[in-house]
Tab-separated table of C-alpha atoms (C1' of nucleotides) in Angstrom:
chain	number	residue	atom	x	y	z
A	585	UNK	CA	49.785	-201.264	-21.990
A	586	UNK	CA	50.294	-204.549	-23.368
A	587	UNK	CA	48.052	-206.687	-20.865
A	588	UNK	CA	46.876	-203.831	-18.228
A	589	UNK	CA	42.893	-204.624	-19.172
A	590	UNK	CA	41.419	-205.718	-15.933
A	591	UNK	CA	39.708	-209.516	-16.375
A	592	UNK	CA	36.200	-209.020	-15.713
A	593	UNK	CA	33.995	-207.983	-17.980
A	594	UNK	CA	32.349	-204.917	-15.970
A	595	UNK	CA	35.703	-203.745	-14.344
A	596	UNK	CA	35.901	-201.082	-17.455
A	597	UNK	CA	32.935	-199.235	-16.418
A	598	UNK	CA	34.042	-199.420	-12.401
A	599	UNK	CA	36.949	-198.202	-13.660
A	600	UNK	CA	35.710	-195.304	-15.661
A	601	UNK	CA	33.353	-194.440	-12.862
A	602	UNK	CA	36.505	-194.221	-10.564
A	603	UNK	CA	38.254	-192.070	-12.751
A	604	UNK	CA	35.446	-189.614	-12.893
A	605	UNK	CA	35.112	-189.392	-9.487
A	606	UNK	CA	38.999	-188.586	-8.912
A	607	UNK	CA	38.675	-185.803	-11.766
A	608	UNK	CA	35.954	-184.627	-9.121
A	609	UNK	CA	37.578	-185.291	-5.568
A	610	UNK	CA	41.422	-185.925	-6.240
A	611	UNK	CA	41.078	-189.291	-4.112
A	612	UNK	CA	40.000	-192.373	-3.751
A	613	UNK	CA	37.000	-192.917	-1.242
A	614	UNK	CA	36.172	-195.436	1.513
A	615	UNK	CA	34.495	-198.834	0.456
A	616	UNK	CA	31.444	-197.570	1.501
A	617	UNK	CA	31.773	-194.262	-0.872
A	618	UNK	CA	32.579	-196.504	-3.553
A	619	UNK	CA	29.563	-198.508	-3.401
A	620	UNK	CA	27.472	-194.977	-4.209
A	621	UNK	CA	30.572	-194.199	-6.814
A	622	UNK	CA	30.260	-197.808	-8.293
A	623	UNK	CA	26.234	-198.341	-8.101
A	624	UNK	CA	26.347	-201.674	-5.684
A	625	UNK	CA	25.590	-202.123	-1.969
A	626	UNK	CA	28.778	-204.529	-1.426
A	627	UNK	CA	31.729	-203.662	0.349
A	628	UNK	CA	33.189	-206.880	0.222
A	629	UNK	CA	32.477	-206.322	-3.778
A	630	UNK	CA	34.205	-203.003	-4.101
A	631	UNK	CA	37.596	-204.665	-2.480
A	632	UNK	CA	37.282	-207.135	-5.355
A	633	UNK	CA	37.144	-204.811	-7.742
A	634	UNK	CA	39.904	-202.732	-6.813
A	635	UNK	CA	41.949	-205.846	-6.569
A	636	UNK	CA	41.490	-206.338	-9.975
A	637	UNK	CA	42.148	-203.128	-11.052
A	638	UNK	CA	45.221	-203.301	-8.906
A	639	UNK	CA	46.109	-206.579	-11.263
A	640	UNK	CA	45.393	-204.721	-13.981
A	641	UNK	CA	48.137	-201.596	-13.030
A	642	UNK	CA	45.602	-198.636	-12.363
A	643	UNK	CA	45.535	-198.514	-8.660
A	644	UNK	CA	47.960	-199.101	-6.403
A	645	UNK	CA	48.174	-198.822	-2.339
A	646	UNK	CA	50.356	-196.622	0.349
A	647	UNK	CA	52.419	-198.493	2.857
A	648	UNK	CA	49.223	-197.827	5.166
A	649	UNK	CA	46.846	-199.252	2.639
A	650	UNK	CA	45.650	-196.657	0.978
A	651	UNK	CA	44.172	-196.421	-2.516
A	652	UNK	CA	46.316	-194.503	-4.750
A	653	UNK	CA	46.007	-193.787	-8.624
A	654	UNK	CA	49.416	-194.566	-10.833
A	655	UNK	CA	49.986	-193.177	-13.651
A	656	UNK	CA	48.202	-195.462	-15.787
A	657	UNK	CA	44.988	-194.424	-14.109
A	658	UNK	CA	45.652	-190.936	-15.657
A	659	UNK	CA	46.468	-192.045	-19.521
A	660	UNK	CA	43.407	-191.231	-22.088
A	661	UNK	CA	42.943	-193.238	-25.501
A	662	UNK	CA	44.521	-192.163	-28.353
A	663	UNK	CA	41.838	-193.241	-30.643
A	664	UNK	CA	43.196	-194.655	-34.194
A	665	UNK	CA	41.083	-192.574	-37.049
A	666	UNK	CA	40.662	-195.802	-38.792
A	667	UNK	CA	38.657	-196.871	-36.261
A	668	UNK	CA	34.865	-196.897	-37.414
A	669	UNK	CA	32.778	-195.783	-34.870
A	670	UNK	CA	31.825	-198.376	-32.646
A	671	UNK	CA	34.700	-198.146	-29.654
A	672	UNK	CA	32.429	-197.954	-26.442
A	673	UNK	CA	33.901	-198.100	-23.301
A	674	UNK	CA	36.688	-200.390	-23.641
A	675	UNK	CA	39.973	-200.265	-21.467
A	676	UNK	CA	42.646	-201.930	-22.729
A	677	UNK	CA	41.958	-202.485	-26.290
A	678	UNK	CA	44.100	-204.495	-28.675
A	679	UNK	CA	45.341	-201.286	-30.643
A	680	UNK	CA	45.462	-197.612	-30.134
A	681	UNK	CA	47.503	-196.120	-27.138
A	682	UNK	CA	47.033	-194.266	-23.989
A	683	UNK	CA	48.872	-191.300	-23.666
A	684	UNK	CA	48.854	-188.494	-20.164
A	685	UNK	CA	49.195	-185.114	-21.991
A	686	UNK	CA	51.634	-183.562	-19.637
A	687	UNK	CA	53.705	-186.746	-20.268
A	688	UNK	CA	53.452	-185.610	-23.897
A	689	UNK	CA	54.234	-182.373	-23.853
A	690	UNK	CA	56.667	-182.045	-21.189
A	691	UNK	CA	60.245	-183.321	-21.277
A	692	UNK	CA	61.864	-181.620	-18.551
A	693	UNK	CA	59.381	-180.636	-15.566
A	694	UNK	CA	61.918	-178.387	-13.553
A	695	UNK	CA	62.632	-176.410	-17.393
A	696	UNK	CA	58.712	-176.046	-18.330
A	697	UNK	CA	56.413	-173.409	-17.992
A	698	UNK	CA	53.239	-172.209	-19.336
A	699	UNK	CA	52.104	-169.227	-21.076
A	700	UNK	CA	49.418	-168.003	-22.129
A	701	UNK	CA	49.467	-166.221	-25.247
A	702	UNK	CA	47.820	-163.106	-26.465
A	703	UNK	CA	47.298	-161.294	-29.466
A	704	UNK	CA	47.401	-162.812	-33.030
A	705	UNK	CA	50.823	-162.289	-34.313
A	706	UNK	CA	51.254	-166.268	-34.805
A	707	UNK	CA	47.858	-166.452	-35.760
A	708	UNK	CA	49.586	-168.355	-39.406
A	709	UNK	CA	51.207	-171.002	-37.039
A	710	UNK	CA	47.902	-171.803	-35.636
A	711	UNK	CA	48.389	-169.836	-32.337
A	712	UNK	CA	45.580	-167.898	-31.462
A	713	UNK	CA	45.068	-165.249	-28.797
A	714	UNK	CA	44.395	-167.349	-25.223
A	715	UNK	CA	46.118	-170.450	-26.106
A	716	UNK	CA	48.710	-171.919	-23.669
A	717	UNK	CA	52.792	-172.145	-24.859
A	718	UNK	CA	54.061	-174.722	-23.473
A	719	UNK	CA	57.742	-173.431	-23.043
A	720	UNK	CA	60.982	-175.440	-22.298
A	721	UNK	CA	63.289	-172.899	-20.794
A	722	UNK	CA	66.746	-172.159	-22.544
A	723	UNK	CA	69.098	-169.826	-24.271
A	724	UNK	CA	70.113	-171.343	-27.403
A	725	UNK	CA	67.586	-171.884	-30.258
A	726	UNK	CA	67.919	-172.871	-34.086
A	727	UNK	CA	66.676	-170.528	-36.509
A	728	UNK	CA	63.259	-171.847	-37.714
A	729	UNK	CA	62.155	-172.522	-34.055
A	730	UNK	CA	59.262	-170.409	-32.479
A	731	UNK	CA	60.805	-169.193	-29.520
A	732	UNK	CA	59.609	-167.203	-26.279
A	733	UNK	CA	61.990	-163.781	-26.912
A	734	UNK	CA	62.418	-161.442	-23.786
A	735	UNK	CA	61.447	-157.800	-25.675
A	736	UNK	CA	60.982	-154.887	-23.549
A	737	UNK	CA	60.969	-157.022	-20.538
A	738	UNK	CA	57.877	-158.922	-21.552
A	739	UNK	CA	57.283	-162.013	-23.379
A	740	UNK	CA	56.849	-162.464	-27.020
A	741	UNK	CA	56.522	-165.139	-29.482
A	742	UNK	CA	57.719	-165.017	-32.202
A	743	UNK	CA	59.560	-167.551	-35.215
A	744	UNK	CA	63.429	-166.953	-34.994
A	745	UNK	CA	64.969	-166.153	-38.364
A	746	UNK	CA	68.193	-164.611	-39.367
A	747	UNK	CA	68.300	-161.535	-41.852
A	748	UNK	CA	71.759	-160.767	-42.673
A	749	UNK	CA	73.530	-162.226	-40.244
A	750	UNK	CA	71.439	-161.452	-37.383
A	751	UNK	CA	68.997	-163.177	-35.506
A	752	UNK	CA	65.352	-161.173	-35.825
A	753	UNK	CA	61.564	-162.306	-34.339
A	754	UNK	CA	59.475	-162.883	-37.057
A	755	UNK	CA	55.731	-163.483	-36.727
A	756	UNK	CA	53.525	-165.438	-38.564
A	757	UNK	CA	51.007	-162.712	-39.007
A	758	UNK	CA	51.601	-159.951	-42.360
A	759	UNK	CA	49.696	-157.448	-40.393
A	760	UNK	CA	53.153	-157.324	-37.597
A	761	UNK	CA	56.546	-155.997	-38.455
A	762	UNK	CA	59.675	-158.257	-37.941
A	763	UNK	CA	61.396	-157.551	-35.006
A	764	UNK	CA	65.030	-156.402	-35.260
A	765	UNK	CA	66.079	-156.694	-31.992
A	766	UNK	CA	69.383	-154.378	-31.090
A	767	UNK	CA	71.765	-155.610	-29.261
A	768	UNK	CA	71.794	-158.956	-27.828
A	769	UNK	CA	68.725	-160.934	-28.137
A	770	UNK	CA	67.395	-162.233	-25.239
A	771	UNK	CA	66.009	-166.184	-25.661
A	772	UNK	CA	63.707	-167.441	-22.653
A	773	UNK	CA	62.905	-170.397	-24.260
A	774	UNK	CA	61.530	-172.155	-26.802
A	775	UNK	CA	58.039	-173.609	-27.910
A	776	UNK	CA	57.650	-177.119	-27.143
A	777	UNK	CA	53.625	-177.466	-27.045
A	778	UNK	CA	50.318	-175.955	-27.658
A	779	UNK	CA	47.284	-175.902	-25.761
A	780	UNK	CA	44.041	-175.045	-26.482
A	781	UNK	CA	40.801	-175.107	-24.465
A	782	UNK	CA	37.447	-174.050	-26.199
A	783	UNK	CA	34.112	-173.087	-23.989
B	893	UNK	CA	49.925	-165.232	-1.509
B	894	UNK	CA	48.976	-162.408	0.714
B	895	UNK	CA	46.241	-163.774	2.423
B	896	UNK	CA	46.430	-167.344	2.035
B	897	UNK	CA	50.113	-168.174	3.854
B	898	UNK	CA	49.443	-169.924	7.098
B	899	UNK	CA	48.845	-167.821	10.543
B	900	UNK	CA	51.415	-170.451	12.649
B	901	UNK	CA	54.844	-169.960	11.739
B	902	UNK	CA	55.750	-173.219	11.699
B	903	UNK	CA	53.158	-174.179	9.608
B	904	UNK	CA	54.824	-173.108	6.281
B	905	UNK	CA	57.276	-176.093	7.104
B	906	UNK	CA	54.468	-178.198	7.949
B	907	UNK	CA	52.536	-177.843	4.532
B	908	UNK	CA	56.116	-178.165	2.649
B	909	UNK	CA	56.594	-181.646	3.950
B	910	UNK	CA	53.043	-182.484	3.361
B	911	UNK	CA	53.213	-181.178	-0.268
B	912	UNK	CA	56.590	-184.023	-0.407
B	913	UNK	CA	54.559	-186.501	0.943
B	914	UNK	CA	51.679	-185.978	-1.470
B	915	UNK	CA	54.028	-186.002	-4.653
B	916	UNK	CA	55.573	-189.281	-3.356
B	917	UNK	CA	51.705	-191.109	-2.297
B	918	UNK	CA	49.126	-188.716	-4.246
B	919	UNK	CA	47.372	-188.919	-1.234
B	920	UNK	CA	47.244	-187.029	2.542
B	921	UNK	CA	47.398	-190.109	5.281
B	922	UNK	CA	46.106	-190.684	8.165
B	923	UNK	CA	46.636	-188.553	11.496
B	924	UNK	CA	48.826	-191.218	12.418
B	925	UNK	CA	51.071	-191.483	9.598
B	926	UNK	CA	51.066	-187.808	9.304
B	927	UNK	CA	52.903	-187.564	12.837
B	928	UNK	CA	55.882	-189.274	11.310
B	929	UNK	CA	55.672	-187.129	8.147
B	930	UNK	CA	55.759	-183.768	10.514
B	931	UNK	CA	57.988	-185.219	12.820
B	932	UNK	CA	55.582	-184.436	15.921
B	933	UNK	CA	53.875	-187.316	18.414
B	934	UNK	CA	50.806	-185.954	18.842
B	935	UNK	CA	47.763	-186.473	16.491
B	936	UNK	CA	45.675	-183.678	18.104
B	937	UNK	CA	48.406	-181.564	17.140
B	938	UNK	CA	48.399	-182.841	13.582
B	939	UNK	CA	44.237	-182.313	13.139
B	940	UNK	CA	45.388	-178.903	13.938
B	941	UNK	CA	47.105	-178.201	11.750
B	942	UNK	CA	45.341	-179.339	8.791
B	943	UNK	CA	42.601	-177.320	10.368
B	944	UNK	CA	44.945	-174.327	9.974
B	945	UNK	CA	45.857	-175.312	6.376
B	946	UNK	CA	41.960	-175.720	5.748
B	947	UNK	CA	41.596	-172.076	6.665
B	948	UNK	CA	44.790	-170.945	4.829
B	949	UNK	CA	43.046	-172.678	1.756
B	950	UNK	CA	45.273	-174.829	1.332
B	951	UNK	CA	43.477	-178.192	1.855
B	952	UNK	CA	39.710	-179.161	1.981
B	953	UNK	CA	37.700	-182.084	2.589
B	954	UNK	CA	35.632	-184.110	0.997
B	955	UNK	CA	32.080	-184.868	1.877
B	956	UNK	CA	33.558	-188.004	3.956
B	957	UNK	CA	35.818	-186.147	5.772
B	958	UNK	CA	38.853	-186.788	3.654
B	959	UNK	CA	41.489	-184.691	3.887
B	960	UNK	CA	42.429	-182.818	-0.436
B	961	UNK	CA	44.685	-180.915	-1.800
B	962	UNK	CA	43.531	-177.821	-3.404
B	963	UNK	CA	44.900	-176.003	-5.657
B	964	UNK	CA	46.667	-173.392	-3.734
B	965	UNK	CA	48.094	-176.493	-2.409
B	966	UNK	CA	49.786	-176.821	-5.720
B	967	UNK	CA	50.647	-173.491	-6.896
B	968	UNK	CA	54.509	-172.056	-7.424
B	969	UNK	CA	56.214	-170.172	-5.099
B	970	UNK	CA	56.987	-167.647	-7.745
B	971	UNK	CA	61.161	-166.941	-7.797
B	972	UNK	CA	61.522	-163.597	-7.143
B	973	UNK	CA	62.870	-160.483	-9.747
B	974	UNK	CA	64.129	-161.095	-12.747
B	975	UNK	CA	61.372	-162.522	-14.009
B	976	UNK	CA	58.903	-160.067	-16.285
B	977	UNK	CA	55.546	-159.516	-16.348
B	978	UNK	CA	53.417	-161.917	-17.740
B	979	UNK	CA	54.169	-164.792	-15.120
B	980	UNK	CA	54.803	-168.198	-15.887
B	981	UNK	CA	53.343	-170.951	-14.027
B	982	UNK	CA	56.418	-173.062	-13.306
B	983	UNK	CA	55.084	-177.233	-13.924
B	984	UNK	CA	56.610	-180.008	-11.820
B	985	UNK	CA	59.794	-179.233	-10.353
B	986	UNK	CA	59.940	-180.404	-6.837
B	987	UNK	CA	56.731	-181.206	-5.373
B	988	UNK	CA	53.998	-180.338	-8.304
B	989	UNK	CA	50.820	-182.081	-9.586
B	990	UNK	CA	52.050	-182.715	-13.007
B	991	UNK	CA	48.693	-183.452	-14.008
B	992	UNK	CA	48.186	-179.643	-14.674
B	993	UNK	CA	47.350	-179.779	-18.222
B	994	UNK	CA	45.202	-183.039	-17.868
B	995	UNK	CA	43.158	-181.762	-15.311
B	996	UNK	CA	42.726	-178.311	-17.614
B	997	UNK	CA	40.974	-180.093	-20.356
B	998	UNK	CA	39.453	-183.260	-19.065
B	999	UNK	CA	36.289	-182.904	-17.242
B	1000	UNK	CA	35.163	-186.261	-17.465
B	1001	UNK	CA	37.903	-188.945	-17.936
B	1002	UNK	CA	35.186	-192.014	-19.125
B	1003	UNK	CA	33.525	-189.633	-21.670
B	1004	UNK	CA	37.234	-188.152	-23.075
B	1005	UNK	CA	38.710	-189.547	-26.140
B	1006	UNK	CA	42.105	-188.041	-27.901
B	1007	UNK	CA	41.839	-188.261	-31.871
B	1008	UNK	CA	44.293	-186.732	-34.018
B	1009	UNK	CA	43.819	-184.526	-36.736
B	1010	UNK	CA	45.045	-185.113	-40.240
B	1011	UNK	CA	44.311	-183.076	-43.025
B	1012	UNK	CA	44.398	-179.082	-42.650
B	1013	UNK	CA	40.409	-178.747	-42.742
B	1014	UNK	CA	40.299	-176.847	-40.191
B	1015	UNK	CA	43.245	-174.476	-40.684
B	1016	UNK	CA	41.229	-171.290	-40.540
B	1017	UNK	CA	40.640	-172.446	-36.729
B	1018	UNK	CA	44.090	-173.089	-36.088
B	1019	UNK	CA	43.704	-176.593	-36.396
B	1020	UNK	CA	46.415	-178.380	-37.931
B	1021	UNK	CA	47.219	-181.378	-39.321
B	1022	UNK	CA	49.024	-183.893	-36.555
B	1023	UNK	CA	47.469	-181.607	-33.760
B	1024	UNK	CA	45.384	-183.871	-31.658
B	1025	UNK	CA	42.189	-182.950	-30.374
B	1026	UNK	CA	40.281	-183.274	-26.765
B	1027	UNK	CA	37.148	-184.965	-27.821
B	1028	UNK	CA	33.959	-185.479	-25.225
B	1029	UNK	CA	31.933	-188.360	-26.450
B	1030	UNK	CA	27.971	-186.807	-26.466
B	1031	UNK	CA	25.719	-186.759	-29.164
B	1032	UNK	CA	24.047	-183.356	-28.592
B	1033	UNK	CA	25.648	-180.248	-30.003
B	1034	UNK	CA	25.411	-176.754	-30.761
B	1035	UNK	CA	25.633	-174.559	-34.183
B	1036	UNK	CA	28.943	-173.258	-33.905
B	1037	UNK	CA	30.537	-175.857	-32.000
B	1038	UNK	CA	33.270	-177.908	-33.197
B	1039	UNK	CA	32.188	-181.356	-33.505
B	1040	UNK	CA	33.450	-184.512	-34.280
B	1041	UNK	CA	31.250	-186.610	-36.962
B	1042	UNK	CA	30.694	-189.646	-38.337
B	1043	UNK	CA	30.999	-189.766	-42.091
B	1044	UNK	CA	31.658	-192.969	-44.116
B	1045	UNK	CA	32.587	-194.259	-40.834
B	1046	UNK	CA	35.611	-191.984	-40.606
B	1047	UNK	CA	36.073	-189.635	-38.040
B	1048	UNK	CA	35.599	-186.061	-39.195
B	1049	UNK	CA	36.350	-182.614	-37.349
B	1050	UNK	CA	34.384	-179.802	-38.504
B	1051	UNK	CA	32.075	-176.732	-37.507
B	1052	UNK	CA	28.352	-177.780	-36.788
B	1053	UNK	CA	25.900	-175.116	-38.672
B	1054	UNK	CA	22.655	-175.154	-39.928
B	1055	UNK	CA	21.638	-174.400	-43.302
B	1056	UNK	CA	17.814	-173.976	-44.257
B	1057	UNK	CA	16.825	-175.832	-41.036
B	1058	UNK	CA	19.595	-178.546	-41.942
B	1059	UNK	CA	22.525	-179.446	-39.352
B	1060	UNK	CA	25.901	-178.884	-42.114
B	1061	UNK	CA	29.805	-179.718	-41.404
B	1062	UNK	CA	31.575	-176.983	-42.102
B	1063	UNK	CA	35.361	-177.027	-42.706
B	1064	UNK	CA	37.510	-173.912	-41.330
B	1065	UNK	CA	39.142	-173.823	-45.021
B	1066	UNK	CA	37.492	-172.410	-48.347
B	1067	UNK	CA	39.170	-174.851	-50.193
B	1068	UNK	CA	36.668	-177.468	-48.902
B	1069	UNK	CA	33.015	-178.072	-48.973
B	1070	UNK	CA	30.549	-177.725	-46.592
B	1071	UNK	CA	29.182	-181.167	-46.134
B	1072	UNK	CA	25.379	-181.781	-46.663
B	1073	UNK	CA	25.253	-185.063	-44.607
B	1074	UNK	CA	22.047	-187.113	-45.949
B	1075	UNK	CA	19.744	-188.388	-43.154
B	1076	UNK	CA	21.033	-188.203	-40.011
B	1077	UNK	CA	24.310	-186.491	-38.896
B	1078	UNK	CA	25.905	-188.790	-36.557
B	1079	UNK	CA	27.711	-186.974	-34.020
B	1080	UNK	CA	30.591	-188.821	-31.964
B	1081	UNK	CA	31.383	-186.148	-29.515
B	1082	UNK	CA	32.271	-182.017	-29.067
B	1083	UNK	CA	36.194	-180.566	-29.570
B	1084	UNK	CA	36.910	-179.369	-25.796
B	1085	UNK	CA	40.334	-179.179	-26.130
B	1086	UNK	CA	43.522	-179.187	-28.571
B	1087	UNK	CA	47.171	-180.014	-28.175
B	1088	UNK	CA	49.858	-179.777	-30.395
B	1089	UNK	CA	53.669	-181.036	-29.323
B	1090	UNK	CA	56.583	-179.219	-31.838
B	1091	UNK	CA	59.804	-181.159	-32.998
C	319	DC	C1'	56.992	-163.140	39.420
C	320	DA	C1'	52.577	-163.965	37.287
C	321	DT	C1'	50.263	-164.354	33.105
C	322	DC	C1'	49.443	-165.460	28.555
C	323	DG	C1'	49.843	-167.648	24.052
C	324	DT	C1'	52.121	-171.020	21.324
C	325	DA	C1'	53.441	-175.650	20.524
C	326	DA	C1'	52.936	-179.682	21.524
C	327	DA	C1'	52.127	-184.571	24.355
C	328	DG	C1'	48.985	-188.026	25.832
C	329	DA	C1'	44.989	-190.471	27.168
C	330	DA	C1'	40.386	-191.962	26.359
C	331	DC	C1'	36.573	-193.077	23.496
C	332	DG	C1'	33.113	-194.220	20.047
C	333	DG	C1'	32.344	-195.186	15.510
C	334	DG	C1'	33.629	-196.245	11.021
C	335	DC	C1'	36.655	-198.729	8.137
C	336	DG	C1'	38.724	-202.686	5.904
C	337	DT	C1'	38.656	-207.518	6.061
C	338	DT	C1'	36.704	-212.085	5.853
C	339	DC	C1'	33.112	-215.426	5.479
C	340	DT	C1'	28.917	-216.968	4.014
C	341	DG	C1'	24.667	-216.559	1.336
C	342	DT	C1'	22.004	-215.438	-2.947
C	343	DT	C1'	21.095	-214.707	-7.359
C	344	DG	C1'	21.454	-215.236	-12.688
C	345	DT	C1'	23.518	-217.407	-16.618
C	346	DC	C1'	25.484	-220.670	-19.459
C	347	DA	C1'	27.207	-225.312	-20.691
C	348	DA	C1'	27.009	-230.025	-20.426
D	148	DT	C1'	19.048	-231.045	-14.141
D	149	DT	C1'	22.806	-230.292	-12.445
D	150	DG	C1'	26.738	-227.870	-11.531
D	151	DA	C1'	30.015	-224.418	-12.123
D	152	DC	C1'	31.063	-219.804	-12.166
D	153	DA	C1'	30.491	-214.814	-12.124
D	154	DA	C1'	28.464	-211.049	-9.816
D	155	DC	C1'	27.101	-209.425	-6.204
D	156	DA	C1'	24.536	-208.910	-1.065
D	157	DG	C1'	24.920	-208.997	3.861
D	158	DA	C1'	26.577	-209.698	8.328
D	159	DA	C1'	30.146	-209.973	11.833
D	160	DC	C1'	34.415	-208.532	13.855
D	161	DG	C1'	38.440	-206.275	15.471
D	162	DC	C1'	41.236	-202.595	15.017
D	163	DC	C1'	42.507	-198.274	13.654
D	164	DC	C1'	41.156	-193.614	12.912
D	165	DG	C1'	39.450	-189.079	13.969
D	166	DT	C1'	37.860	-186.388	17.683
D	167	DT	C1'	37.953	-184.201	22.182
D	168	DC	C1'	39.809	-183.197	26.590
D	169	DT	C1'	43.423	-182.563	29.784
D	170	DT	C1'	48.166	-181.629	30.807
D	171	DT	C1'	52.915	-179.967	29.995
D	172	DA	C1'	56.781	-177.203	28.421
D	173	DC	C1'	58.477	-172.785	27.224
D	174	DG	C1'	59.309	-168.264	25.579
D	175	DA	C1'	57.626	-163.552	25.586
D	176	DT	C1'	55.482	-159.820	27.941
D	177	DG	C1'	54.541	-156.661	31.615
DNA sequence: CATCGTAAAGAACGGGCGTTCTGTTGTCAA
DNA sequence: TTGACAACAGAACGCCCGTTCTTTACGATG
């Protein structure tokens, strides 16, 4: 992060126009593609730019010689609020970091799942009907925790609290009653991340 | 999964060691490299099989003739019983895009910004404070949208309405006020996304 | 036993791809 | 005014890549 800004001046924008076309395709073209991708008619051009950007840590090549992304490729800019507005297209500036969201969010791949959620029972937590839980799978949760409860074999999700010695689902909504599960209560997991996506 | 599994039988095996390869190299090789990966001698052999997985929907091209994952390409094999209704897609594990949630809410890597949110604003929206926001830089915008502006050079999330032929900010909170922006409203970019990590 | 379909091997070929080298701008500094 | 450098353009080349065609092995089927 610390040096990763490719050294000529125009490489930010190649870059950003690479990016956009792997959002679209999921690889990395020929030479010739790129010179449509990038806006020039030079293949000998396009190899220098992509040696930069190799330089610079966002590409990287197969054993056969292949383009690849790394993961660096993928990170976004966390922008730093006290940053007026001015930030155009600059890779690699001096402060603010770049983050991948799944990175973010998820600890343990193998343990993670995703859920959407429906209805509004957490609608006080700020969980609204069609977000996505992001869930880290386990069985043991600390009172306080929104958790992913196994109720009637389907998922709920619900705040665990404890009411007299016993664990019950509470939801962040006035309008649902608190579940007091019988018997054992069933943990599938427990909330790790939220994600929302408007439009 | 009922239609989309591969007519061959062998070709299950084939598109497992292909999905290996791909979470290694984030890429699909050439013919030639792809006869080590399957373990076969014969490139004719390998172009048919991709053809196969084409047709299975499991890979496409691009307009260059690239060989792409799709998404199929990337989906769970679902463990069987035990688990409820509702479905969880599984992330990672084995051989997984982990890019899930990135490729969810970014359309457009160059024009994508992440900006966290302070200040509870926009609670009534289930925006919180901390929670950091998706932003696509444009400077066009709908009423109703959620927009981020630029007041007193300060980033600011709120609703975009229109009040007596006026563009207002709105906050999602009654406690604030709607702001009358003098002149022009300077918009940075549109909320397309939001993501919140817990603990 | 003959036939068929599957699962490959292998050769042959034409074009496209990456590489390298050289040429052409425009800009800035001295 | 000269020269240095960055930012490309363009051509030339050899090899590798994708495609197609032909051939082989083998199990099932009848």
């Amino acid at each position: 992060m610390t040096d990763s800004n490719p050294s000529n001046t125009r490489d930010a924008e190649y870059l950003a126009k690479l990016q956009d076309y792997y959002a679209d395709w999921k690889s990395i073209p020929s030479y010739a593609s790129l010179c449509d991708v990038f806006g020039i008619a030079s293949k000998s051009w396009v190899k220098a730019i992509l040696d930069r950007l190799e330089k610079a840590g966002f590409v990287e090549r197969t054993p056969d010689g292949m383009w690849i992304p790394t993961s660096s490729f993928f990170a976004r800019h966390v922008a730093d609020a006290s940053v007026p507005a001015g930030m155009p297209v600059m890779v690699g500036s001096s402060h603010g970091d770049y983050h991948v969201i799944d990175d973010m969010l998820i600890d343990t791949p193998s343990k993670t799942t995703l859920i959407p959620v429906k209805g509004d029972s957490m609608i006080g937590a700020g969980i609204h009907d069609g977000d996505l839980a992001v869930v880290e799978k386990r069985n043991l949760a600390n009172v306080g925790d929104i958790v992913v409860a196994i109720v009637d074999g389907d998922f709920t999700l619900k705040t665990l609290g404890k009411e007299g010695g016993k664990f019950v689902l509470r939801p962040e909504n006035p309008d649902y009653p608190v579940i007091h599960p019988q018997g054992t209560l069933e943990i599938f997991g427990i909330l790790v991340g939220l994600v929302r996506k408007y439009k």
